[in-house]
mmCIF file of C-alpha atoms in Angstrom:
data_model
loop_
_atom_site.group_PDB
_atom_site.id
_atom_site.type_symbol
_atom_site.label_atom_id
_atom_site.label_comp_id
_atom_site.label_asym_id
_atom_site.label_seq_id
_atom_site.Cartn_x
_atom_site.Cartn_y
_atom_site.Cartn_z
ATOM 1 C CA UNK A 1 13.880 53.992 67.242
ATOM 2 C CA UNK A 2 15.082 54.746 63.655
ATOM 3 C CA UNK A 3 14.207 58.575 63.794
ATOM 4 C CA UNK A 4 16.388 58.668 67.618
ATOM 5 C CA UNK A 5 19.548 56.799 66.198
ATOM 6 C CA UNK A 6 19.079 59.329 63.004
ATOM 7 C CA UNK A 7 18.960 61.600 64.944
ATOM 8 C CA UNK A 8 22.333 61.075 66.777
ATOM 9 C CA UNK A 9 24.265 60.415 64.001
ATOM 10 C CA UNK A 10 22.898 64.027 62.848
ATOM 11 C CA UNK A 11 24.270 65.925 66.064
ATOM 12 C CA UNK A 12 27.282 64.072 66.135
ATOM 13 C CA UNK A 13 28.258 64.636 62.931
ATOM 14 C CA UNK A 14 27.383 68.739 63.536
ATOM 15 C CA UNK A 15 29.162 68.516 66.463
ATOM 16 C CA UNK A 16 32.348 66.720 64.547
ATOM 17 C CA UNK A 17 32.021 69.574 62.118
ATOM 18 C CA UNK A 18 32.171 72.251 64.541
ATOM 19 C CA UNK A 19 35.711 71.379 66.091
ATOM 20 C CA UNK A 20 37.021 70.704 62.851
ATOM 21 C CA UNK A 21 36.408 74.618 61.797
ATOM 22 C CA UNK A 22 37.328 75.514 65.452
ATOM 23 C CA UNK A 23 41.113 73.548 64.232
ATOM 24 C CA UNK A 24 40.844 75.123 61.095
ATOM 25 C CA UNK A 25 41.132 72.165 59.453
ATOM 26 C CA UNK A 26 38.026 73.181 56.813
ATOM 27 C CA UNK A 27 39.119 74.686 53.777
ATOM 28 C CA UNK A 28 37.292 77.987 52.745
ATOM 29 C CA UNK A 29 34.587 78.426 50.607
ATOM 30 C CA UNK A 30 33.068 75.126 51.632
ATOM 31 C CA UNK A 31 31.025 76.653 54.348
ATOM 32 C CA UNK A 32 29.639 79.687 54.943
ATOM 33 C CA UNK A 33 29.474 81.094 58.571
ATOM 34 C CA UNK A 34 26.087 82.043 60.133
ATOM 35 C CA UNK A 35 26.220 84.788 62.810
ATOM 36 C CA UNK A 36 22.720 84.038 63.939
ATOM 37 C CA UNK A 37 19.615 82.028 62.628
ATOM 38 C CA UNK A 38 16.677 83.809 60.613
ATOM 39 C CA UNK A 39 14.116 84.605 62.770
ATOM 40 C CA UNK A 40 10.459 83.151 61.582
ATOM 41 C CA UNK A 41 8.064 86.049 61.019
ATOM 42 C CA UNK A 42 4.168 85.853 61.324
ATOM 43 C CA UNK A 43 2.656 88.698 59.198
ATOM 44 C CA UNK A 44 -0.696 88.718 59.661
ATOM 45 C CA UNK A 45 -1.682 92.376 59.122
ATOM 46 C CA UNK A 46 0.011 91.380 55.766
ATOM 47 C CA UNK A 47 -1.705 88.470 55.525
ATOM 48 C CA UNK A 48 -5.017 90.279 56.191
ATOM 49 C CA UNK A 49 -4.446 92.871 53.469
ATOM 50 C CA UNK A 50 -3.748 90.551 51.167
ATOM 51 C CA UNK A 51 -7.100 88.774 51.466
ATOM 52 C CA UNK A 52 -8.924 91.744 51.892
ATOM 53 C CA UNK A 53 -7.585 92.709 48.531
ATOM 54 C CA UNK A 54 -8.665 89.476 46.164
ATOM 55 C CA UNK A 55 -11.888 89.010 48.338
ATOM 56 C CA UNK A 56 -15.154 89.238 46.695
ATOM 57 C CA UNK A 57 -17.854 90.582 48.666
ATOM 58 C CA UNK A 58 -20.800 88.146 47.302
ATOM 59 C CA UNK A 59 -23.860 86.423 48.578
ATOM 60 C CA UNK A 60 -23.205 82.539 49.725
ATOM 61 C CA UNK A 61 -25.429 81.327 47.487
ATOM 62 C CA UNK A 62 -23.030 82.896 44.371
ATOM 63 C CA UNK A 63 -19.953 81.400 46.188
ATOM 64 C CA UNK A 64 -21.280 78.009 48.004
ATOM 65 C CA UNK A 65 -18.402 78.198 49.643
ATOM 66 C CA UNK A 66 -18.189 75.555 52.952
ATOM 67 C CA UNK A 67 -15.239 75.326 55.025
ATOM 68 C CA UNK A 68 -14.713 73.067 58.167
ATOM 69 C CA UNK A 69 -12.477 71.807 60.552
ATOM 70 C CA UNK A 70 -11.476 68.110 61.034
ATOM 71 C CA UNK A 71 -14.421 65.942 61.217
ATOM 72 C CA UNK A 72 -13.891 63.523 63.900
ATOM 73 C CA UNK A 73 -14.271 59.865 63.209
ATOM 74 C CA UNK A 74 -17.369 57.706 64.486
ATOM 75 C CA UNK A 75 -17.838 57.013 67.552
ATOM 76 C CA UNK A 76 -16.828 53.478 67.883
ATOM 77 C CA UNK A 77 -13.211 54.560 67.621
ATOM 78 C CA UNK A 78 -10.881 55.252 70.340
ATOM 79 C CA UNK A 79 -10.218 58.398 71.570
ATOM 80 C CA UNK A 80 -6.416 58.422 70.178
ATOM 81 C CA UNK A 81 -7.628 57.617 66.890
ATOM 82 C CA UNK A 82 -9.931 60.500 66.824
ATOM 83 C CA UNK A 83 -7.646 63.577 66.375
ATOM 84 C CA UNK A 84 -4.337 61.916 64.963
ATOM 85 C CA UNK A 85 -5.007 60.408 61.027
ATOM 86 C CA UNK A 86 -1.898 59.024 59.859
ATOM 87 C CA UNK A 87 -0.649 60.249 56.662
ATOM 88 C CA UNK A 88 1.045 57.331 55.337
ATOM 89 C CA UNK A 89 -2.374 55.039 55.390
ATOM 90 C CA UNK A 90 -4.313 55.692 52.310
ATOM 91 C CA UNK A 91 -7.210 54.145 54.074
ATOM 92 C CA UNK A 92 -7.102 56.868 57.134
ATOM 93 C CA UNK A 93 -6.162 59.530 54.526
ATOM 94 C CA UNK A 94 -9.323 58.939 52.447
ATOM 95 C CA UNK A 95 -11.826 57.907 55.389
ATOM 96 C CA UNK A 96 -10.776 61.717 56.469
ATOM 97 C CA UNK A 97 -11.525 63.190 53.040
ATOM 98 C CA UNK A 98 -14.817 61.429 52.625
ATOM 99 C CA UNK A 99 -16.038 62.163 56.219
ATOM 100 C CA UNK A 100 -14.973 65.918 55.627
ATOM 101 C CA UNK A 101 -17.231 66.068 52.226
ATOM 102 C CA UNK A 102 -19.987 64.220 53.702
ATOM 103 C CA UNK A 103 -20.100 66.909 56.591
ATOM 104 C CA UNK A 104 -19.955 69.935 54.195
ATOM 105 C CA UNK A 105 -22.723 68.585 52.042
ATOM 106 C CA UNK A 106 -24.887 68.101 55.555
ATOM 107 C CA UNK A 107 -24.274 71.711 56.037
ATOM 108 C CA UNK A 108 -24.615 73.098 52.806
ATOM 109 C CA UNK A 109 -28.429 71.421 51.807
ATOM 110 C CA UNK A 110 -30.383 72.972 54.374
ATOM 111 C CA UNK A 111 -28.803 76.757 53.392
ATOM 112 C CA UNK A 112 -29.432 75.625 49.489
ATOM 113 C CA UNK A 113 -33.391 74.503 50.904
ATOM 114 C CA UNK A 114 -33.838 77.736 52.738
ATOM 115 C CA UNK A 115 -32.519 80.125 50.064
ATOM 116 C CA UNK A 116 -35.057 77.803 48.074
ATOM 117 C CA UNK A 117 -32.600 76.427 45.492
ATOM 118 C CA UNK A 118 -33.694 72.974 44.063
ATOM 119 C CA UNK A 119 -31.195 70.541 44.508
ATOM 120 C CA UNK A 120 -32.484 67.393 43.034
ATOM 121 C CA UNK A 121 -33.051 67.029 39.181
ATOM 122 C CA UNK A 122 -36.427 67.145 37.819
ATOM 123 C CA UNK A 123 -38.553 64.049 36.696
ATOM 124 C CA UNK A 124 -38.930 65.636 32.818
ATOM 125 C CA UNK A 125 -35.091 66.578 32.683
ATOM 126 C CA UNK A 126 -33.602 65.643 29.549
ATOM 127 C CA UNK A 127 -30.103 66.753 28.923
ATOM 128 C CA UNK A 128 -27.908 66.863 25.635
ATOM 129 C CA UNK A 129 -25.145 63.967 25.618
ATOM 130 C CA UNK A 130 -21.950 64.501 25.589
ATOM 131 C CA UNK A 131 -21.303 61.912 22.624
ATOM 132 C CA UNK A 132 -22.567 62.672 18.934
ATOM 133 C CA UNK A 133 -25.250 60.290 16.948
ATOM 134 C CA UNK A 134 -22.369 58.787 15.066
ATOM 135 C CA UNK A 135 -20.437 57.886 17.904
ATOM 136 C CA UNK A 136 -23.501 56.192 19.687
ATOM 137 C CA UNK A 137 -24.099 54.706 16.166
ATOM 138 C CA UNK A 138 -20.620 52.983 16.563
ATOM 139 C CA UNK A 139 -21.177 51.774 19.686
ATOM 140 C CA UNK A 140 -24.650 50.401 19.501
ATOM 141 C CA UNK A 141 -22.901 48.499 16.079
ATOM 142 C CA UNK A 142 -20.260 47.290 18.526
ATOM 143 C CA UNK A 143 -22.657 46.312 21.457
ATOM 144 C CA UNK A 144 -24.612 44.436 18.773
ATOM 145 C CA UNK A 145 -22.012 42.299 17.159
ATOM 146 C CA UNK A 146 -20.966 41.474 20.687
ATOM 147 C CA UNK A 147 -23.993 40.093 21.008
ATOM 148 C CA UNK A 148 -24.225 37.973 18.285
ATOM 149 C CA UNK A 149 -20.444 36.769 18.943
ATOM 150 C CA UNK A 150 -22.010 35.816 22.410
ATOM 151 C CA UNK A 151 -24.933 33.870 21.110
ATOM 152 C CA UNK A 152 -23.206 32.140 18.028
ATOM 153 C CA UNK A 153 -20.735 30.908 20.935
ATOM 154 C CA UNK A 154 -23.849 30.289 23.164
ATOM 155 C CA UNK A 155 -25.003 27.968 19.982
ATOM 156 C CA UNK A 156 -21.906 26.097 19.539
ATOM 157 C CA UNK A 157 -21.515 25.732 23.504
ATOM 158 C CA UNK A 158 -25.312 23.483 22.711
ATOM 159 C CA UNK A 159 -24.332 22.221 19.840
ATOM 160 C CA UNK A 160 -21.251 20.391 21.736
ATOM 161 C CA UNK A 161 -22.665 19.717 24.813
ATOM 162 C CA UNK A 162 -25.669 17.752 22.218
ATOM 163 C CA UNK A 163 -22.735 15.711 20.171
ATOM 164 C CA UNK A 164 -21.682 14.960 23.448
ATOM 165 C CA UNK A 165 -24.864 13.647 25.090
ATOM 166 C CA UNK A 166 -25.586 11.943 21.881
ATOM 167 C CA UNK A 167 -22.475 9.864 21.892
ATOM 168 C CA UNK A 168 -22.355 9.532 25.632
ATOM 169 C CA UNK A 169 -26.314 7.877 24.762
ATOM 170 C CA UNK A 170 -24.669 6.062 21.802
ATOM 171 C CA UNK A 171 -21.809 4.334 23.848
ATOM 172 C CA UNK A 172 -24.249 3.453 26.737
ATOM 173 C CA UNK A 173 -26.111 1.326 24.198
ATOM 174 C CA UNK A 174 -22.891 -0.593 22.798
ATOM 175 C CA UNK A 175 -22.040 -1.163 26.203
ATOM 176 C CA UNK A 176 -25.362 -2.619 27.424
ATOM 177 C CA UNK A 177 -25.308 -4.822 24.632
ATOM 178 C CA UNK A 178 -21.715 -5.655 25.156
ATOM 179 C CA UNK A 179 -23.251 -7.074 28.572
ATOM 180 C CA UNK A 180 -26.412 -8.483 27.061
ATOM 181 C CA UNK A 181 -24.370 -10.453 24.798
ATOM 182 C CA UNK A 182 -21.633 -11.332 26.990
ATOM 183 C CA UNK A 183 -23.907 -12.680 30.224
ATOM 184 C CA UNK A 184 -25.649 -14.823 27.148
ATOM 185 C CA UNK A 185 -22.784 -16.278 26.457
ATOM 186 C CA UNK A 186 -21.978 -17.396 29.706
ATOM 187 C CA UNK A 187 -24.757 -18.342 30.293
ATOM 188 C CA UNK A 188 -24.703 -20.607 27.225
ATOM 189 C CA UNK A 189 -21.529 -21.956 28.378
ATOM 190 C CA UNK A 190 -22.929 -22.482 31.527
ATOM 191 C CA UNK A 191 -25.632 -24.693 30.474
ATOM 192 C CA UNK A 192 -23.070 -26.542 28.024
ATOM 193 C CA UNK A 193 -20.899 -27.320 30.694
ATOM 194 C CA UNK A 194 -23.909 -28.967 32.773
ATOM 195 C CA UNK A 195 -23.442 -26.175 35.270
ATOM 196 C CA UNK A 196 -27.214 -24.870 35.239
ATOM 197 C CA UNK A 197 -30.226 -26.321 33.847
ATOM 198 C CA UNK A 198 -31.866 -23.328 33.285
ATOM 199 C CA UNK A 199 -32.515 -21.577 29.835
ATOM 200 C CA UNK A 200 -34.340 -18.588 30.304
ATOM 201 C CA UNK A 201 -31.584 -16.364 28.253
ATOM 202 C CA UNK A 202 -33.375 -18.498 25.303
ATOM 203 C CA UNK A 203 -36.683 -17.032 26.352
ATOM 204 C CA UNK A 204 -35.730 -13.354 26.923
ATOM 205 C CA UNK A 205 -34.344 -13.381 23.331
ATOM 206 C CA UNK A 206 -37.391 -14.746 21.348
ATOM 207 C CA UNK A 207 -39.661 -12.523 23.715
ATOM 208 C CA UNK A 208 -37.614 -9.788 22.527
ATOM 209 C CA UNK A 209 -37.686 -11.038 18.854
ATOM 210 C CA UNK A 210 -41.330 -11.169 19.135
ATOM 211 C CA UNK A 211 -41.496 -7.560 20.227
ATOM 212 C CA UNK A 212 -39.624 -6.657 17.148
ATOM 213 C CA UNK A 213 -41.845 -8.559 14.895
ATOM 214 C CA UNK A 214 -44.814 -7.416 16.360
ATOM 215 C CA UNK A 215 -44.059 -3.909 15.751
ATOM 216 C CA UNK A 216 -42.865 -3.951 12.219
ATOM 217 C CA UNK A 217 -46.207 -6.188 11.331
ATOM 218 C CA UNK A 218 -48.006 -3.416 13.221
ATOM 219 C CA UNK A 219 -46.024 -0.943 11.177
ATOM 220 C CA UNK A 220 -46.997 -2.743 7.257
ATOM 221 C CA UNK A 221 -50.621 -3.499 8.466
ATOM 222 C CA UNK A 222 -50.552 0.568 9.348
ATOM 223 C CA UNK A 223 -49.284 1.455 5.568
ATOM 224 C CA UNK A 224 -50.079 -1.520 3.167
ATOM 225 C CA UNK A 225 -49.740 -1.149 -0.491
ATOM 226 C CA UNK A 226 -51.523 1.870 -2.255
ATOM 227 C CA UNK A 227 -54.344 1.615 -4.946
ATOM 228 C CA UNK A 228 -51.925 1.064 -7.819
ATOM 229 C CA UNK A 229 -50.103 -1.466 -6.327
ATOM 230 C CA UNK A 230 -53.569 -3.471 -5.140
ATOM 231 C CA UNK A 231 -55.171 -3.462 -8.875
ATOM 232 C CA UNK A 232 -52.032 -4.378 -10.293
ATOM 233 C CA UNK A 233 -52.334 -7.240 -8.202
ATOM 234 C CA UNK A 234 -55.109 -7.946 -8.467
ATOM 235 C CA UNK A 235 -55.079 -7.574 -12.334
ATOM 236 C CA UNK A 236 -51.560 -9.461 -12.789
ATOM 237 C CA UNK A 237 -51.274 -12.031 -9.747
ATOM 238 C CA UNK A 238 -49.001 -11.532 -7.108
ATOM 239 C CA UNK A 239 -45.766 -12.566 -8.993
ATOM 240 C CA UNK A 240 -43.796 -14.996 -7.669
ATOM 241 C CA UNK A 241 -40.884 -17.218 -8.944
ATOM 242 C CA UNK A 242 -40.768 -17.410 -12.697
ATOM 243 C CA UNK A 243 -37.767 -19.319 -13.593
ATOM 244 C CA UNK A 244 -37.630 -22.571 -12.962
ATOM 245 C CA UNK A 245 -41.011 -23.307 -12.051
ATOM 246 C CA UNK A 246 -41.669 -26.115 -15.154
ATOM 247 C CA UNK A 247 -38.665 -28.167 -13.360
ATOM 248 C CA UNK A 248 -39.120 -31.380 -12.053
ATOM 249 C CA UNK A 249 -38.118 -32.313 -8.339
ATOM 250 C CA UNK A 250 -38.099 -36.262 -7.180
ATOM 251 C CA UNK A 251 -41.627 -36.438 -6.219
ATOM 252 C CA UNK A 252 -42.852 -35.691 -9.897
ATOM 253 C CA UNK A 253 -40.261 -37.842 -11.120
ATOM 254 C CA UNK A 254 -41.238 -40.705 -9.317
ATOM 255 C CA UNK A 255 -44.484 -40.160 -9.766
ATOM 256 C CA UNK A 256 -45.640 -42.307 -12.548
ATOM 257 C CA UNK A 257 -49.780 -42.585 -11.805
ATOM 258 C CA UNK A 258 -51.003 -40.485 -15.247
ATOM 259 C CA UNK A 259 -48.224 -42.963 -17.061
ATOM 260 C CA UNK A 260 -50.379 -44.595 -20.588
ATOM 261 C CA UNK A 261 -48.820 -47.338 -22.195
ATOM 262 C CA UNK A 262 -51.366 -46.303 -25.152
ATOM 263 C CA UNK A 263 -50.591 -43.186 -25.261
ATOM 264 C CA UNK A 264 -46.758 -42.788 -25.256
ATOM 265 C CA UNK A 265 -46.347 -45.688 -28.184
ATOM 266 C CA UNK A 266 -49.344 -43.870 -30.487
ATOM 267 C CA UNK A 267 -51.785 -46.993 -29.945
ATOM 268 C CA UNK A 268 -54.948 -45.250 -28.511
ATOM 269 C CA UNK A 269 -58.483 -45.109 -30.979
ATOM 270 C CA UNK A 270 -57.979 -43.529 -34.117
ATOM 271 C CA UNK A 271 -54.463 -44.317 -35.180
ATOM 272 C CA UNK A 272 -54.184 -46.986 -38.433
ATOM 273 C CA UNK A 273 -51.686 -47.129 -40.844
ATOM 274 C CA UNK A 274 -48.307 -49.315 -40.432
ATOM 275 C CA UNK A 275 -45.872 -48.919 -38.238
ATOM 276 C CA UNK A 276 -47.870 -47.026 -35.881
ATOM 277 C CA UNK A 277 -47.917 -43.496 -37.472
ATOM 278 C CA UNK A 278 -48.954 -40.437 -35.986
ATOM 279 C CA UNK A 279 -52.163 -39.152 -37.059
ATOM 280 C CA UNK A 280 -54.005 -37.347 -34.414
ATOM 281 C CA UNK A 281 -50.860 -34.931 -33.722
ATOM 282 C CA UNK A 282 -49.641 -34.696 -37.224
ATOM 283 C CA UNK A 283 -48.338 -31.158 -37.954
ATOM 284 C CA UNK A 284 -49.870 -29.040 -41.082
ATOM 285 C CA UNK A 285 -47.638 -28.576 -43.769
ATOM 286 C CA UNK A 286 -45.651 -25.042 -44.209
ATOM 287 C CA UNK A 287 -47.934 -23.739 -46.944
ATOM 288 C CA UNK A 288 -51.413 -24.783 -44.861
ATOM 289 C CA UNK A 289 -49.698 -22.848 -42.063
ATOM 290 C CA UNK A 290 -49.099 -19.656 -44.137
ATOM 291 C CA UNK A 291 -52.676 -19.940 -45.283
ATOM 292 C CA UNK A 292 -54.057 -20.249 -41.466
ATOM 293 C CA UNK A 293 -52.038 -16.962 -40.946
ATOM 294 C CA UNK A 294 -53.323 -15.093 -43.794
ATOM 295 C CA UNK A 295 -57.019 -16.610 -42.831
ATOM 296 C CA UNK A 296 -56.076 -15.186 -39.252
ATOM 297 C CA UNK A 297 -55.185 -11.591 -40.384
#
């Protein structure tokens, strides 16, 4: 509909032109006067002798040249869509193209096989590269630090997702015994409050106290002392509290049973003299105790 209104406007405007140089209203040198149209020419004897004179007369198989017509589309297309491929859709355009090549290589292998030309590459064929040793170099450097960048970020990626199941572990603990604790309470305050008689929270903790002591006694009966430790103790005692241990407490103090009347006023066999004086647990003078030592030494 575009074309036919484009068209129009087209003739009509010719036709506008063409009474206004009938009026003579154009000016000259605007438009130049055509007595009669150029006639198209087909020259094909010159056309002939010009291919005749850059042909080469050569075998096929030193040319390999192929040409065809237009190869029709499959079968499971209409018959309008056969012969007319629309210029404007890349998609036709190219589907022509490929279906043309495809047809020309169909063609061409069995001449190539019969004229007994190989046309597939050999198992042992090794060919130059295009690329030199250094290049290659440079990119099997590049290739390999990508792959390090790849794993180092493949390590991190673990390394994260670890932290993160680690704390994720870690705040599923608090939490439980956020609960633990919390039901304990009320249960506590349950049985305060007269509300239940029951206390079996009491029993799940000193099971679970138990547990604990169990295993760390399992744990020093595993490693007990070593052989140093086990003379020295045996050699020394086991220790024990030092200071203090001459005090009296309130049942030694009250005790009174080895008490001697005799004894504490200096009256027992042995003593004489007046007034009682000492003589059993008289202390030696300061030169008798010199001459012990030097007797000693």
């Amino acid at each position: 509909s575009d074309s036919g209104s484009d068209s129009e406007d087209s003739s009509l405007s010719d036709s506008e032109l063409q009474e206004a140089f009938l009026k003579g209203e154009l000016k000259p040198g605007l438009n130049v006067v055509l007595e009669e149209r150029p006639k198209r020419r087909n020259d094909a004897e010159g056309l002939k002798q010009c291919l005749s004179e850059f042909r080469q007369h050569l075998a096929w198989v030193e040319r390999l040249d192929v040409t065809l017509g237009q190869v029709m589309a499959p079968v499971s297309q209409s018959a309008s869509n056969k012969d007319a491929v629309d210029p404007e859709n890349d998609f036709q355009r190219e589907m022509s193209f490929y279906r043309q090549a495809q047809a020309a290589v169909l063609e061409a292998l069995p001449r190539l096989r019969k004229l007994q030309v190989p046309t597939r590459r050999p198992d042992d064929y090794f060919a130059e590269m295009a690329k030199s040793d250094q290049q290659m170099q440079k990119i099997r450097q590049k290739l390999k630090s990508k792959q390090e960048a790849m794993e180092r970020s493949e390590k991190a990626k673990q390394l994260r997702a670890m932290r993160k199941y680690g704390k994720k572990v870690q705040t599923e603990i608090l939490q439980r015994r956020q609960k633990e604790k919390k039901n304990m309470l009320n249960a506590v305050k349950k049985y305060q409050k007269g509300l239940s008689d029951k206390l079996d929270f009491l029993d799940e903790e000193q099971t679970s106290s138990q547990g604990n002591k169990k295993g760390n006694a399992n744990q020093r009966t595993k490693k007990g002392p070593n052989a140093k430790r086990r003379y020295k103790n045996q050699k020394f005692g086991f220790g024990g509290k030092k200071k203090g241990s001459k005090w009296n407490t309130k049942e030694s103090f009250n005790d009174v049973s080895s008490f001697s009347s005799k004894v504490a006023h200096n009256k027992g066999p042995g003593k004489g003299g007046k007034g009682g004086k000492k003589a059993l647990n008289k202390r030696p003078g300061k030169r008798a105790r010199q001459k012990m030592k030097s007797r000693a030494r």
